[in-house]
Each structure stands twice: as structure tokens, then as C-alpha cells.
């Protein structure tokens, strides 16, 4: 009987399929130009080697922090990257200045790191991560098409 063998092949096939689906071509995760619009307080813009352009504002990026602590927190709350934390129902609304980094720097050749004014700096935003969370119409539409949860 070759049940084991069949299962093994199936598993391998599934893994290969998952990999094909999740792997982005190198050209898609290679930034050609990276602009951190610090002084304007706007956000991050990347022009990719494949011609695609992405932009995120700082508030989005802060909420999408990929460090272990923030990822754990957003998983607990069922938030997607960039989705803001639910605001606690406060009697007096507190003014919170929009998140902004004091500085940003490259991490090797593969990522960017922000030193947020709130003191947080653990998140390393890899180019691949950023490309996956591209907020342009085309990408957000594609993401909704593929990850839309049936209710
Ligand atoms: Zn974080
Ligand atoms: Zn895009």
C-alpha cells in the first residue's frame, strides 16, 4: 500500500502551490526609490523595480508595525495590518497626535525601520512586507478578492 507515499506527494504539492502563491518576484520587492516624507509628516513612498508605486501614511505604518509585540496584539484583536486599535470609550476624548517617526533608517538592504515619536522602534518593515501591504487601489482590490471572508 502506498498511502503514505500518496499523502507525502499531496503535501508536497500543496506546499509548492502555497509557495507559488505567496512568493513575490524579486523585482516586485526591490525598491528603486524610497521616500520618507518626514518633514511633511506624510508617510512613506516606494517606487518598485517592477514599476509599481506604493504609499502609506505614518499612522497606517505605525498601526502596521510588524514587531512581535504589535503583531501579537493585533492578532488578539483580530486586526489586519494598518488597522487602528479600537479606541477605548473615553468620557473625555483625549487628543492623540498622529503617529510620526522621529527618524527612519535602512536595515541592511532588505528593510526600513522607524523610530516613532512615541518611543517605539522595534518594527522592521521589510520590503517584502511593505509590498504585500501595498495600499494602492489595485492591490487592496486584489486582496479583497482573494481574502474576502464569506459571511
Ligand atoms: Zn511594534
Ligand atoms: Zn499596489
PDB file of C-alpha atoms and ligand atoms in Angstrom:
ATOM      1  CA  UNK A   1       0.000   0.000   0.000  1.00  0.00           C
ATOM      2  CA  UNK A   2       1.326   3.391  -0.814  1.00  0.00           C
ATOM      3  CA  UNK A   3      -0.963   5.568   1.240  1.00  0.00           C
ATOM      4  CA  UNK A   4       1.979   7.226   2.910  1.00  0.00           C
ATOM      5  CA  UNK A   5       3.533   7.951  -0.433  1.00  0.00           C
ATOM      6  CA  UNK A   6       0.379   9.499  -1.791  1.00  0.00           C
ATOM      7  CA  UNK A   7      -0.094  11.676   1.227  1.00  0.00           C
ATOM      8  CA  UNK A   8       3.510  12.788   1.033  1.00  0.00           C
ATOM      9  CA  UNK A   9       3.144  13.810  -2.593  1.00  0.00           C
ATOM     10  CA  UNK A  10      -0.070  15.681  -1.864  1.00  0.00           C
ATOM     11  CA  UNK A  11       1.522  17.557   0.985  1.00  0.00           C
ATOM     12  CA  UNK A  12       4.486  18.478  -1.139  1.00  0.00           C
ATOM     13  CA  UNK A  13       2.215  19.627  -3.911  1.00  0.00           C
ATOM     14  CA  UNK A  14       0.213  21.800  -1.521  1.00  0.00           C
ATOM     15  CA  UNK A  15       3.382  23.314  -0.129  1.00  0.00           C
ATOM     16  CA  UNK A  16       4.620  24.094  -3.598  1.00  0.00           C
ATOM     17  CA  UNK A  17       1.328  25.667  -4.505  1.00  0.00           C
ATOM     18  CA  UNK A  18       1.321  27.785  -1.358  1.00  0.00           C
ATOM     19  CA  UNK A  19       4.833  28.886  -2.108  1.00  0.00           C
ATOM     20  CA  UNK A  20       3.966  29.845  -5.659  1.00  0.00           C
ATOM     21  CA  UNK A  21       1.038  31.840  -4.378  1.00  0.00           C
ATOM     22  CA  UNK A  22       2.952  33.637  -1.654  1.00  0.00           C
ATOM     23  CA  UNK A  23       6.279  34.221  -3.271  1.00  0.00           C
ATOM     24  CA  UNK A  24       6.672  37.608  -4.861  1.00  0.00           C
ATOM     25  CA  UNK A  25       9.147  38.001  -7.687  1.00  0.00           C
ATOM     26  CA  UNK A  26      12.367  39.694  -6.634  1.00  0.00           C
ATOM     27  CA  UNK A  27      11.650  42.630  -8.888  1.00  0.00           C
ATOM     28  CA  UNK A  28       8.400  43.256  -7.001  1.00  0.00           C
ATOM     29  CA  UNK A  29      10.166  43.527  -3.630  1.00  0.00           C
ATOM     30  CA  UNK A  30      13.135  45.567  -4.800  1.00  0.00           C
ATOM     31  CA  UNK A  31      12.632  49.270  -4.171  1.00  0.00           C
ATOM     32  CA  UNK A  32      14.003  51.592  -6.785  1.00  0.00           C
ATOM     33  CA  UNK A  33      13.230  54.738  -4.819  1.00  0.00           C
ATOM     34  CA  UNK A  34      12.292  55.078  -1.173  1.00  0.00           C
ATOM     35  CA  UNK A  35      10.996  58.414   0.046  1.00  0.00           C
ATOM     36  CA  UNK A  36      10.359  59.016   3.721  1.00  0.00           C
ATOM     37  CA  UNK A  37       8.352  62.239   3.846  1.00  0.00           C
ATOM     38  CA  UNK A  38       9.410  63.061   7.372  1.00  0.00           C
ATOM     39  CA  UNK A  39       9.286  66.839   7.299  1.00  0.00           C
ATOM     40  CA  UNK A  40       5.866  66.879   5.701  1.00  0.00           C
ATOM     41  CA  UNK A  41       4.774  64.205   8.161  1.00  0.00           C
ATOM     42  CA  UNK A  42       3.109  62.421   5.292  1.00  0.00           C
ATOM     43  CA  UNK A  43       4.444  58.918   5.148  1.00  0.00           C
ATOM     44  CA  UNK A  44       6.471  56.529   3.096  1.00  0.00           C
ATOM     45  CA  UNK A  45       6.539  56.186  -0.664  1.00  0.00           C
ATOM     46  CA  UNK A  46       8.241  53.436  -2.601  1.00  0.00           C
ATOM     47  CA  UNK A  47       8.733  53.066  -6.324  1.00  0.00           C
ATOM     48  CA  UNK A  48       9.397  49.400  -7.020  1.00  0.00           C
ATOM     49  CA  UNK A  49      11.709  47.965  -9.655  1.00  0.00           C
ATOM     50  CA  UNK A  50       8.731  46.450 -11.455  1.00  0.00           C
ATOM     51  CA  UNK A  51       7.205  49.903 -11.950  1.00  0.00           C
ATOM     52  CA  UNK A  52       4.623  49.630  -9.173  1.00  0.00           C
ATOM     53  CA  UNK A  53       4.251  52.543  -6.754  1.00  0.00           C
ATOM     54  CA  UNK A  54       3.193  52.307  -3.129  1.00  0.00           C
ATOM     55  CA  UNK A  55       2.439  54.897  -0.471  1.00  0.00           C
ATOM     56  CA  UNK A  56       1.473  54.648   3.184  1.00  0.00           C
ATOM     57  CA  UNK A  57       0.819  57.355   5.714  1.00  0.00           C
ATOM     58  CA  UNK A  58       2.622  57.252   9.045  1.00  0.00           C
ATOM     59  CA  UNK A  59      -0.496  56.472  11.055  1.00  0.00           C
ATOM     60  CA  UNK A  60      -1.093  53.407   8.909  1.00  0.00           C
ATOM     61  CA  UNK A  61       2.520  52.302   9.220  1.00  0.00           C
ATOM     62  CA  UNK A  62       2.518  52.706  12.982  1.00  0.00           C
ATOM     63  CA  UNK A  63      -0.576  50.519  13.241  1.00  0.00           C
ATOM     64  CA  UNK A  64       1.004  48.008  10.874  1.00  0.00           C
ATOM     65  CA  UNK A  65       4.158  47.694  12.984  1.00  0.00           C
ATOM     66  CA  UNK A  66       5.476  44.190  12.262  1.00  0.00           C
ATOM     67  CA  UNK A  67       7.321  43.710  15.585  1.00  0.00           C
ATOM     68  CA  UNK A  68       6.402  40.656  17.639  1.00  0.00           C
ATOM     69  CA  UNK A  69       4.580  42.655  20.323  1.00  0.00           C
ATOM     70  CA  UNK A  70       2.403  44.603  17.909  1.00  0.00           C
ATOM     71  CA  UNK A  71       1.664  41.564  15.730  1.00  0.00           C
ATOM     72  CA  UNK A  72       0.606  39.616  18.805  1.00  0.00           C
ATOM     73  CA  UNK A  73      -1.587  42.485  19.921  1.00  0.00           C
ATOM     74  CA  UNK A  74      -3.292  42.905  16.556  1.00  0.00           C
ATOM     75  CA  UNK A  75      -3.806  39.140  16.266  1.00  0.00           C
ATOM     76  CA  UNK A  76      -5.503  39.182  19.649  1.00  0.00           C
ATOM     77  CA  UNK A  77      -7.763  41.964  18.491  1.00  0.00           C
ATOM     78  CA  UNK A  78      -8.267  40.442  15.055  1.00  0.00           C
ATOM     79  CA  UNK A  79      -6.860  43.482  13.301  1.00  0.00           C
ATOM     80  CA  UNK A  80      -5.296  43.490   9.870  1.00  0.00           C
ATOM     81  CA  UNK A  81      -2.003  45.287   9.294  1.00  0.00           C
ATOM     82  CA  UNK A  82      -2.592  49.033   9.426  1.00  0.00           C
ATOM     83  CA  UNK A  83      -5.993  48.758  11.045  1.00  0.00           C
ATOM     84  CA  UNK A  84      -6.083  51.128  14.019  1.00  0.00           C
ATOM     85  CA  UNK A  85      -6.606  49.880  17.523  1.00  0.00           C
ATOM     86  CA  UNK A  86     -10.165  50.192  18.739  1.00  0.00           C
ATOM     87  CA  UNK A  87     -10.471  53.429  20.671  1.00  0.00           C
ATOM     88  CA  UNK A  88     -11.477  52.932  24.272  1.00  0.00           C
ATOM     89  CA  UNK A  89     -14.739  54.655  25.024  1.00  0.00           C
ATOM     90  CA  UNK A  90     -13.411  57.584  26.986  1.00  0.00           C
ATOM     91  CA  UNK A  91     -15.625  60.118  28.704  1.00  0.00           C
ATOM     92  CA  UNK A  92     -13.294  62.869  27.660  1.00  0.00           C
ATOM     93  CA  UNK A  93     -11.811  62.292  24.238  1.00  0.00           C
ATOM     94  CA  UNK A  94      -8.072  62.545  24.588  1.00  0.00           C
ATOM     95  CA  UNK A  95      -6.080  64.264  21.939  1.00  0.00           C
ATOM     96  CA  UNK A  96      -3.533  61.928  20.441  1.00  0.00           C
ATOM     97  CA  UNK A  97      -1.165  63.451  17.923  1.00  0.00           C
ATOM     98  CA  UNK A  98      -0.938  61.460  14.705  1.00  0.00           C
ATOM     99  CA  UNK A  99       1.907  58.952  14.818  1.00  0.00           C
ATOM    100  CA  UNK A 100       5.098  60.182  13.257  1.00  0.00           C
ATOM    101  CA  UNK A 101       8.640  58.860  13.284  1.00  0.00           C
ATOM    102  CA  UNK A 102      11.473  60.988  14.596  1.00  0.00           C
ATOM    103  CA  UNK A 103      13.716  59.254  12.122  1.00  0.00           C
ATOM    104  CA  UNK A 104      13.911  56.337   9.752  1.00  0.00           C
ATOM    105  CA  UNK A 105      16.802  54.270   8.561  1.00  0.00           C
ATOM    106  CA  UNK A 106      17.530  51.351   6.274  1.00  0.00           C
ATOM    107  CA  UNK A 107      18.113  47.934   7.794  1.00  0.00           C
ATOM    108  CA  UNK A 108      20.644  46.197   5.611  1.00  0.00           C
ATOM    109  CA  UNK A 109      19.347  46.029   2.089  1.00  0.00           C
ATOM    110  CA  UNK A 110      16.031  44.484   2.899  1.00  0.00           C
ATOM    111  CA  UNK A 111      14.069  46.686   5.246  1.00  0.00           C
ATOM    112  CA  UNK A 112      13.359  50.058   6.807  1.00  0.00           C
ATOM    113  CA  UNK A 113      12.951  50.879  10.467  1.00  0.00           C
ATOM    114  CA  UNK A 114      11.176  53.821  12.066  1.00  0.00           C
ATOM    115  CA  UNK A 115      11.923  55.435  15.385  1.00  0.00           C
ATOM    116  CA  UNK A 116       8.459  56.592  16.342  1.00  0.00           C
ATOM    117  CA  UNK A 117       7.975  59.650  18.484  1.00  0.00           C
ATOM    118  CA  UNK A 118       6.075  57.514  20.991  1.00  0.00           C
ATOM    119  CA  UNK A 119       9.333  55.693  21.686  1.00  0.00           C
ATOM    120  CA  UNK A 120       8.514  52.532  19.756  1.00  0.00           C
ATOM    121  CA  UNK A 121      11.100  51.322  17.279  1.00  0.00           C
ATOM    122  CA  UNK A 122      11.012  47.531  17.277  1.00  0.00           C
ATOM    123  CA  UNK A 123       9.324  47.096  13.918  1.00  0.00           C
ATOM    124  CA  UNK A 124      11.433  46.169  10.928  1.00  0.00           C
ATOM    125  CA  UNK A 125       9.436  46.766   7.780  1.00  0.00           C
ATOM    126  CA  UNK A 126      10.919  44.527   5.134  1.00  0.00           C
ATOM    127  CA  UNK A 127      10.422  45.478   1.505  1.00  0.00           C
ATOM    128  CA  UNK A 128       8.538  42.241   1.034  1.00  0.00           C
ATOM    129  CA  UNK A 129       6.185  43.014   3.909  1.00  0.00           C
ATOM    130  CA  UNK A 130       5.561  46.519   2.578  1.00  0.00           C
ATOM    131  CA  UNK A 131       4.879  45.290  -0.917  1.00  0.00           C
ATOM    132  CA  UNK A 132       2.371  42.779   0.457  1.00  0.00           C
ATOM    133  CA  UNK A 133       0.528  45.509   2.326  1.00  0.00           C
ATOM    134  CA  UNK A 134       0.569  47.963  -0.576  1.00  0.00           C
ATOM    135  CA  UNK A 135      -2.426  50.255  -0.171  1.00  0.00           C
ATOM    136  CA  UNK A 136      -2.941  51.245  -3.785  1.00  0.00           C
ATOM    137  CA  UNK A 137      -6.363  50.619  -5.278  1.00  0.00           C
ATOM    138  CA  UNK A 138      -5.152  47.779  -7.424  1.00  0.00           C
ATOM    139  CA  UNK A 139      -3.578  45.850  -4.544  1.00  0.00           C
ATOM    140  CA  UNK A 140      -6.306  46.452  -1.973  1.00  0.00           C
ATOM    141  CA  UNK A 141      -8.879  45.361  -4.531  1.00  0.00           C
ATOM    142  CA  UNK A 142      -6.894  42.199  -5.306  1.00  0.00           C
ATOM    143  CA  UNK A 143      -6.539  41.466  -1.573  1.00  0.00           C
ATOM    144  CA  UNK A 144     -10.268  41.778  -1.046  1.00  0.00           C
ATOM    145  CA  UNK A 145     -10.919  39.450  -3.959  1.00  0.00           C
ATOM    146  CA  UNK A 146      -8.689  36.724  -2.550  1.00  0.00           C
ATOM    147  CA  UNK A 147      -9.125  37.088   1.212  1.00  0.00           C
ATOM    148  CA  UNK A 148     -12.729  38.229   1.337  1.00  0.00           C
ATOM    149  CA  UNK A 149     -14.336  36.146   4.055  1.00  0.00           C
ATOM    150  CA  UNK A 150     -17.730  34.747   3.223  1.00  0.00           C
ATOM    151  CA  UNK A 151     -20.256  35.597   5.886  1.00  0.00           C
TER     152      UNK A 151
HETATM  153 ZN1  LIG B   1       5.665  47.231  17.204  1.00  0.00          ZN
HETATM  154 ZN1  LIG B   2      -0.116  48.344  -5.060  1.00  0.00          ZN
END
